[in-house]
CSV table of C-alpha atoms and ligand atoms in Angstrom, one decimal:
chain,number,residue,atom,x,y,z
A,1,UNK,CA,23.2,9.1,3.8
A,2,UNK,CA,27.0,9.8,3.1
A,3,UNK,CA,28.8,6.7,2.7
A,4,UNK,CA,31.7,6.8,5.9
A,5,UNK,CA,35.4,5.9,4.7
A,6,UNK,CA,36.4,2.5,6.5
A,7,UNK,CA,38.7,3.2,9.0
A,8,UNK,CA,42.5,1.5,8.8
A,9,UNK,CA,43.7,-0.5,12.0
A,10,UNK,CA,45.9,1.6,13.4
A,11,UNK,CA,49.2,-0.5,14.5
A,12,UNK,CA,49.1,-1.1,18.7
A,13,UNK,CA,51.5,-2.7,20.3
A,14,UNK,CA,54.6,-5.4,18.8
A,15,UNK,CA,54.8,-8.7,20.8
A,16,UNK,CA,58.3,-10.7,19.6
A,17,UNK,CA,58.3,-13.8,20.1
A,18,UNK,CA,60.1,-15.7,22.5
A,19,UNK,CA,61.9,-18.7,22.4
A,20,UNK,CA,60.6,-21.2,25.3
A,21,UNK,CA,59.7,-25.0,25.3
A,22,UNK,CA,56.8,-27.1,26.1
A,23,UNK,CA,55.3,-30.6,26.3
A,24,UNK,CA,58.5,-32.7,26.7
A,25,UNK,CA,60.9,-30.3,25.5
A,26,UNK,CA,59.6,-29.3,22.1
A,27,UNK,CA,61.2,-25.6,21.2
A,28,UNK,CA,59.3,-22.8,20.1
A,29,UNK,CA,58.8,-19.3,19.9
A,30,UNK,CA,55.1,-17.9,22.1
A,31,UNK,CA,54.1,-14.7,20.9
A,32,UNK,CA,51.2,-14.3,22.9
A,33,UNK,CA,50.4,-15.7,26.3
A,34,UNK,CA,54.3,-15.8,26.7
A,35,UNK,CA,52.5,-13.6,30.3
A,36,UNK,CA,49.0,-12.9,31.1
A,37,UNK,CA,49.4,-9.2,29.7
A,38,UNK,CA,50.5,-10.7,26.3
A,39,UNK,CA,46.9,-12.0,25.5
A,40,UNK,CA,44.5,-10.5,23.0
A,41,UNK,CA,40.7,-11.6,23.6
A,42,UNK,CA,39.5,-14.4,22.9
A,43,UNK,CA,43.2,-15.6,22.0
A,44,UNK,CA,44.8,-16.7,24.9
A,45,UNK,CA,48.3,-18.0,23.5
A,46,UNK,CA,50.0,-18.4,20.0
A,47,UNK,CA,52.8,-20.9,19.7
A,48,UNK,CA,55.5,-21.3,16.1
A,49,UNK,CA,57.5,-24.3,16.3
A,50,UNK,CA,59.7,-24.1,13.1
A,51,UNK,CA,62.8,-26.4,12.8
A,52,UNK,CA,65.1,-29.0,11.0
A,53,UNK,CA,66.3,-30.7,14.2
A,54,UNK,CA,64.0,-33.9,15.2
A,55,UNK,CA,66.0,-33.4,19.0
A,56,UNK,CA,64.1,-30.2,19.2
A,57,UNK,CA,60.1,-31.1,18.2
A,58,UNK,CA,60.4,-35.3,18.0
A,59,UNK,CA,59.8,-35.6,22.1
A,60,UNK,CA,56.5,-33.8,21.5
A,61,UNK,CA,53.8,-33.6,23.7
A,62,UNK,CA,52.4,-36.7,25.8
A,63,UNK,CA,49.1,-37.2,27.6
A,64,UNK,CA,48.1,-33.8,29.1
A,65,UNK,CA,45.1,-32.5,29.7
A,66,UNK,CA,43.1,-29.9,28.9
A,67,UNK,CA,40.0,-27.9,30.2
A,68,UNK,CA,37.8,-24.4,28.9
A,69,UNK,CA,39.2,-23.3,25.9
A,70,UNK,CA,40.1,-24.4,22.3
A,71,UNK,CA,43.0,-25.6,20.4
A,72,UNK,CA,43.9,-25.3,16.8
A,73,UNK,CA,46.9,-26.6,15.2
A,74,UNK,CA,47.8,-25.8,11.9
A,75,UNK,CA,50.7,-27.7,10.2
A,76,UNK,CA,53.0,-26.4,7.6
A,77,UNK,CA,55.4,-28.7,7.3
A,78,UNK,CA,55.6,-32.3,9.1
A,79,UNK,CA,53.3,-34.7,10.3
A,80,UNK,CA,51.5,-35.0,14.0
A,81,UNK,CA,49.5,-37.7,15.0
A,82,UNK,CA,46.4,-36.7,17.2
A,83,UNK,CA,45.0,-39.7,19.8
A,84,UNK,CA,42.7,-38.9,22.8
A,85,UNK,CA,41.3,-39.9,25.9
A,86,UNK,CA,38.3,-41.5,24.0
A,87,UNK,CA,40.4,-43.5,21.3
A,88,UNK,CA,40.0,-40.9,18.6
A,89,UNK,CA,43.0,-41.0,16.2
A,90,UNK,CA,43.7,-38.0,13.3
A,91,UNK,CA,47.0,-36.9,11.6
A,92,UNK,CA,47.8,-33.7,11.0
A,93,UNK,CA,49.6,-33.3,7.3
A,94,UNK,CA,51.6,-30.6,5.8
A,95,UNK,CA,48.9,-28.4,5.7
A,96,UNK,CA,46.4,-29.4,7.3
A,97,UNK,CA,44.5,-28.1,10.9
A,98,UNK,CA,43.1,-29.8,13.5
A,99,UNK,CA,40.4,-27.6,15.9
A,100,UNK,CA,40.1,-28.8,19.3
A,101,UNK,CA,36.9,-27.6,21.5
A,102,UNK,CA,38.5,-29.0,25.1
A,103,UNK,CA,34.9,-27.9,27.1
A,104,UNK,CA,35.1,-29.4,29.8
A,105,UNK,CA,37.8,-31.9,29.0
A,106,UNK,CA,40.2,-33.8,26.7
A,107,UNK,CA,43.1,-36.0,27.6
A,108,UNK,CA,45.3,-36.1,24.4
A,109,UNK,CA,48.6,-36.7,22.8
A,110,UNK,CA,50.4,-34.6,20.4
A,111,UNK,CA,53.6,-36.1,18.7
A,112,UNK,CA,55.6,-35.6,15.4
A,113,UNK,CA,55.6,-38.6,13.7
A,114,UNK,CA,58.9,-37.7,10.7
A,115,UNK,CA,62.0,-39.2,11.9
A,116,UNK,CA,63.5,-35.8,9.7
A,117,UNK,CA,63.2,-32.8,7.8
A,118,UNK,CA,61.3,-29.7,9.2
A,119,UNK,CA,58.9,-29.5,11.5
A,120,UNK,CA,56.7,-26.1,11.6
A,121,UNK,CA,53.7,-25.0,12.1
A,122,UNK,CA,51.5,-23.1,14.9
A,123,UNK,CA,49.2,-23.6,18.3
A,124,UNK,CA,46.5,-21.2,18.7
A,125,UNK,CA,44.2,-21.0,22.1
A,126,UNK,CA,41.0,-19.7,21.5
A,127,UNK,CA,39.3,-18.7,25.2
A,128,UNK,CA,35.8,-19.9,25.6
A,129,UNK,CA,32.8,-18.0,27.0
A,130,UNK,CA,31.7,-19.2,30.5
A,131,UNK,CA,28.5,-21.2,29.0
A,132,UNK,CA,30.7,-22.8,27.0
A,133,UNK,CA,33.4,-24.1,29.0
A,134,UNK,CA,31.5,-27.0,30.4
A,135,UNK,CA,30.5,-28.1,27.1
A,136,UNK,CA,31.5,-31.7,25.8
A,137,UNK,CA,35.1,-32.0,23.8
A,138,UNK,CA,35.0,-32.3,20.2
A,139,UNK,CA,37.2,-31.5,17.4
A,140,UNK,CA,38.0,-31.4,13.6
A,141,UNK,CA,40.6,-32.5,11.3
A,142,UNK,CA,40.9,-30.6,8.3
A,143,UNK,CA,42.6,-31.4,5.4
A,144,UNK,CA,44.5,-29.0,3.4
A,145,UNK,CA,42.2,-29.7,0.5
A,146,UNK,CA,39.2,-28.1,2.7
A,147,UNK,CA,41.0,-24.8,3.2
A,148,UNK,CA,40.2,-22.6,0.5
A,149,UNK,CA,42.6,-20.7,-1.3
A,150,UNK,CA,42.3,-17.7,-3.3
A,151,UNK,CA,45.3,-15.8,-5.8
A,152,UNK,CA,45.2,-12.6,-4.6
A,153,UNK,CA,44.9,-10.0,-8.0
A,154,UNK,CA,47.9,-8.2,-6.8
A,155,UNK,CA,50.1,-11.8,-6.6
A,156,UNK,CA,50.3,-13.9,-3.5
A,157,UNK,CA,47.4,-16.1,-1.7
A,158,UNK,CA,45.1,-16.5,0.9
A,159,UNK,CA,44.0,-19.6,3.2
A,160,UNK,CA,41.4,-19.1,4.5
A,161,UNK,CA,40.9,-21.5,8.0
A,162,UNK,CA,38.1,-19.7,9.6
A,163,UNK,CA,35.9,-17.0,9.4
A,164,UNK,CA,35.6,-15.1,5.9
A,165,UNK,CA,38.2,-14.0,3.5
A,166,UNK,CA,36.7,-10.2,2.5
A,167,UNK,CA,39.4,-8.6,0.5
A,168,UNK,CA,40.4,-8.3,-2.9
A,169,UNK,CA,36.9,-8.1,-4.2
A,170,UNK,CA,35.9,-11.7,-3.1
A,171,UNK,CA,34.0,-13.6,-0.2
A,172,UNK,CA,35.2,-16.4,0.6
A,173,UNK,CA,34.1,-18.5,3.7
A,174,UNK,CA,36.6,-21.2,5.5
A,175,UNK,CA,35.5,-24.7,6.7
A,176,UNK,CA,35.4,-23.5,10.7
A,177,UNK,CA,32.2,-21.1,11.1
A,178,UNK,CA,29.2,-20.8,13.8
A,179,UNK,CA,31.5,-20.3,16.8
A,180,UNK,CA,30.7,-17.3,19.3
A,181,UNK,CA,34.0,-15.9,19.0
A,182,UNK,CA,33.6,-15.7,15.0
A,183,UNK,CA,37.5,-16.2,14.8
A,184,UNK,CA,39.1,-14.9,11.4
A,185,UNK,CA,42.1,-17.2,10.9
A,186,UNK,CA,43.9,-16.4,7.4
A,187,UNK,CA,47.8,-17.8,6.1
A,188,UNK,CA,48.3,-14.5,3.9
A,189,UNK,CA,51.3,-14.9,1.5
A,190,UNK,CA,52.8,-11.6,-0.1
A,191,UNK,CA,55.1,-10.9,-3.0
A,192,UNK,CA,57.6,-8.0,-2.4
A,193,UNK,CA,55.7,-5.0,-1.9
A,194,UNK,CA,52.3,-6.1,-2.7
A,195,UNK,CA,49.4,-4.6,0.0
A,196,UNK,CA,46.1,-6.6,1.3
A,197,UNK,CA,43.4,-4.9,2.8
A,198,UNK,CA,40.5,-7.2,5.1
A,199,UNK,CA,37.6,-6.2,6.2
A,200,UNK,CA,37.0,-7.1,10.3
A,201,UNK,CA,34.4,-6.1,12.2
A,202,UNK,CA,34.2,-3.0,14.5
A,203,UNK,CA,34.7,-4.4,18.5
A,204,UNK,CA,36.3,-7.3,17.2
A,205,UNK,CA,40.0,-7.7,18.2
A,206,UNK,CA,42.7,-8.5,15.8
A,207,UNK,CA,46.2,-9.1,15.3
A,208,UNK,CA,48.9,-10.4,12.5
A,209,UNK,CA,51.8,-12.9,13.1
A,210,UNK,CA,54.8,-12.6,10.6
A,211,UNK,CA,56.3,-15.8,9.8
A,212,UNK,CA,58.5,-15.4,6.7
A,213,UNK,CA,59.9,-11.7,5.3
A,214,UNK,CA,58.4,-8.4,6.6
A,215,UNK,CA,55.3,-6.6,7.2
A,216,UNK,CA,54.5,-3.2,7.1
A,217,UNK,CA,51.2,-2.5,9.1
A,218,UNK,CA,49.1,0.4,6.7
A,219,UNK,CA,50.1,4.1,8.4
A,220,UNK,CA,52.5,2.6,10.3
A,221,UNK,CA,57.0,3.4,10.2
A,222,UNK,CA,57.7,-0.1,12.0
A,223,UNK,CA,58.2,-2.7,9.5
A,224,UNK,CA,57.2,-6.0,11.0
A,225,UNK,CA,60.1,-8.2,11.9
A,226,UNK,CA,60.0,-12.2,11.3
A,227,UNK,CA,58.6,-13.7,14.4
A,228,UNK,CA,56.8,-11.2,15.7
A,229,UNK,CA,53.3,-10.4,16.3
A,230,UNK,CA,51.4,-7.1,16.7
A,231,UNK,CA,47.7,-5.9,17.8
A,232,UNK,CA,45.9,-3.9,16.0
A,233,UNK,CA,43.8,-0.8,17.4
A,234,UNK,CA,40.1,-0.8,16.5
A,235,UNK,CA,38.7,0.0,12.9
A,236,UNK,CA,37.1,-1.6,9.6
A,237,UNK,CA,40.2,-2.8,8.1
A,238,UNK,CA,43.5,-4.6,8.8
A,239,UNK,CA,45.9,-3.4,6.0
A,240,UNK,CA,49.4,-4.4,5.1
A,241,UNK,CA,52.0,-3.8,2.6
A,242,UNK,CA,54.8,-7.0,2.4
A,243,UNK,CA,58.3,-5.5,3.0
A,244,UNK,CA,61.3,-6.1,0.2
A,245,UNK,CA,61.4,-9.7,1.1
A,246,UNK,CA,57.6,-10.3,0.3
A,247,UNK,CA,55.7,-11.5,3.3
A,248,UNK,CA,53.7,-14.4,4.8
A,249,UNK,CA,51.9,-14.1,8.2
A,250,UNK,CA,48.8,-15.0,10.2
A,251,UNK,CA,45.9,-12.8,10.2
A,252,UNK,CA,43.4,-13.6,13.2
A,253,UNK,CA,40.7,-11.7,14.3
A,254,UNK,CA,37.7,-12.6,16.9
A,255,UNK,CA,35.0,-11.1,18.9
A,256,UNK,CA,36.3,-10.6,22.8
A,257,UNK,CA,34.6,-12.7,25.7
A,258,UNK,CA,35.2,-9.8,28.0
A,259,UNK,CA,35.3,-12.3,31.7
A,260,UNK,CA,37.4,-12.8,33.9
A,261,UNK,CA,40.4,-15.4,32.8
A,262,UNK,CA,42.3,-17.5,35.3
A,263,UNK,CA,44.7,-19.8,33.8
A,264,UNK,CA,46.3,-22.8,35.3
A,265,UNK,CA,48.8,-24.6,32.3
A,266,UNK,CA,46.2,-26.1,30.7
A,267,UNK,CA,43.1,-25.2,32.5
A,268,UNK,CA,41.5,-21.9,31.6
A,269,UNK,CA,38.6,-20.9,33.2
A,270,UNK,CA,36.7,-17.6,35.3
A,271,UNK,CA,37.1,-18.3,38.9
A,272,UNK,CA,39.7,-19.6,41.2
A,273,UNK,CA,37.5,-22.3,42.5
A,274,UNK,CA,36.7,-23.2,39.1
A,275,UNK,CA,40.8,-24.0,38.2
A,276,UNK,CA,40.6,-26.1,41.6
A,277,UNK,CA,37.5,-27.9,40.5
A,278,UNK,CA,39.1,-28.7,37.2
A,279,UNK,CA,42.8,-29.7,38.7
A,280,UNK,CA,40.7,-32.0,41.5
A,281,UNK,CA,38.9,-33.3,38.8
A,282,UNK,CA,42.1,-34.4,36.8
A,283,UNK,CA,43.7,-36.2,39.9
A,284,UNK,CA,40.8,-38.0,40.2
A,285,UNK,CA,40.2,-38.9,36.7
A,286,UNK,CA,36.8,-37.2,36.2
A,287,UNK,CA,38.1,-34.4,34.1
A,288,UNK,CA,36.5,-35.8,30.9
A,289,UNK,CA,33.2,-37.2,32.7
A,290,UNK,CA,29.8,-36.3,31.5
B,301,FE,FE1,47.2,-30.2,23.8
């Protein structure tokens, strides 16, 4: 049987960023989820905060709750201290991620703990099937030294958060695995030029958010502008060559849910109903109940 050439991801559609705020008044830029036509199944919202100001990150984000979906928070630079509803503690360091399965609900806290120096890093909500929503909260902290990274032949790296690194001749699989989404969450780092190739499976949706430099999706003209994400069509490959700048961006990738979404802030679920179950059950402090 003749051996098909992989197919390229075609370049979709650019989402820039935009700058909002959230919690109590952190600033930052939302790619997707900035509106409900900006989501990419299963990933529901993608948050940068990147600054030097404490006034704009150190108010962070106080007891809220949330329900259906999950959370992961990948720190580059600064420290965040992680307390729930249950008395779990965890700080997040330069580095390091924290993944948050909210089922059917957490009560948390999210705050910067430096007094100075720069705060970046990113939110990611992950959307959970239906049979999953209900399911009880749990999470991990990951250290940085968990996350394994690989030297790309061609110069640059590779961390490699979840799912499998399967480029540059190696497999490589990150500490979060076994979820029915199989997310692909890679921190790709480019010198000047230099091109990465990864292999993603057919059906599966993915997308690329530039953080530093510029990125030039492979058969595309439009060279990816800092802060900005883009979807990719459908295909056997995501492939990028790093503008004159080099490049360093988020590669995600997961397999779509395909239901219904109806989002209320922090309540993501199928149905109406379900949203007002889940805000009734907030006010009267069963959110979190077995
Ligand atoms: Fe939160």
């Amino acid at each position: 049987m003749a051996t098909e050439e992989p197919v390229v991801r075609p370049l979709a559609r650019i989402i820039p960023a935009m700058n909002t705020s959230d919690g109590a008044g952190v600033r930052l830029r939302r790619s997707l989820g900035s509106n409900e036509r900006t989501r990419l199944d299963p990933f529901l919202m993608l948050d940068e905060f990147s600054s030097v100001n404490p006034g704009d990150y150190i108010a962070g984000f106080p007891s809220h709750p949330h329900r259906g979906f999950e959370t992961v928070t990948y720190i580059l630079d600064g420290h965040m201290r992680h307390e729930d509803h249950l008395g779990n503690q965890g700080d997040l360091k330069s580095g390091g991620v924290q993944w948050m399965t909210a089922g059917r609900g957490i009560i948390h806290s999210e705050m910067p703990q430096q007094l100075e120096g720069r705060m970046r890093g990113f939110q990611l909500w992950i959307n959970l099937p239906a049979r999953e929503k209900m399911k009880p909260a749990g999470y991990r902290d990951i250290p940085p030294e968990e996350i394994p990274v690989h030297a790309l032949s061609g110069g640059g790296r590779v961390k490699v958060i979840a799912g499998r690194l399967d480029a540059d001749g190696v497999l490589i699989d990150g500490p979060i695995a076994g979820l029915s989404t199989e997310p692909l969450y890679l921190d790709v780092e480019l010198p000047p030029g230099a091109a990465f190739a990864q292999a993603t499976p057919r059906g599966h949706n993915a997308m690329v958010y530039v953080f530093e430099g510029r990125l030039r999706p492979a058969g595309s003209n439009d060279l990816l502008a800092t802060h900005s994400a883009a979807i990719l069509a459908d295909g056997d490959l995501a492939s990028f060559t790093a503008g004159a700048e080099g490049a360093r961006f988020l590669l995600l990738a997961g397999r779509p849910i395909g239901e219904p979404i109806v989002q209320y802030g922090p309540f993501v679920m199928n149905t109406v109903a379900e949203i007002e179950r889940a805000i009734l059950d907030y006010q009267t402090g069963r959110l979190t109940a077995a």
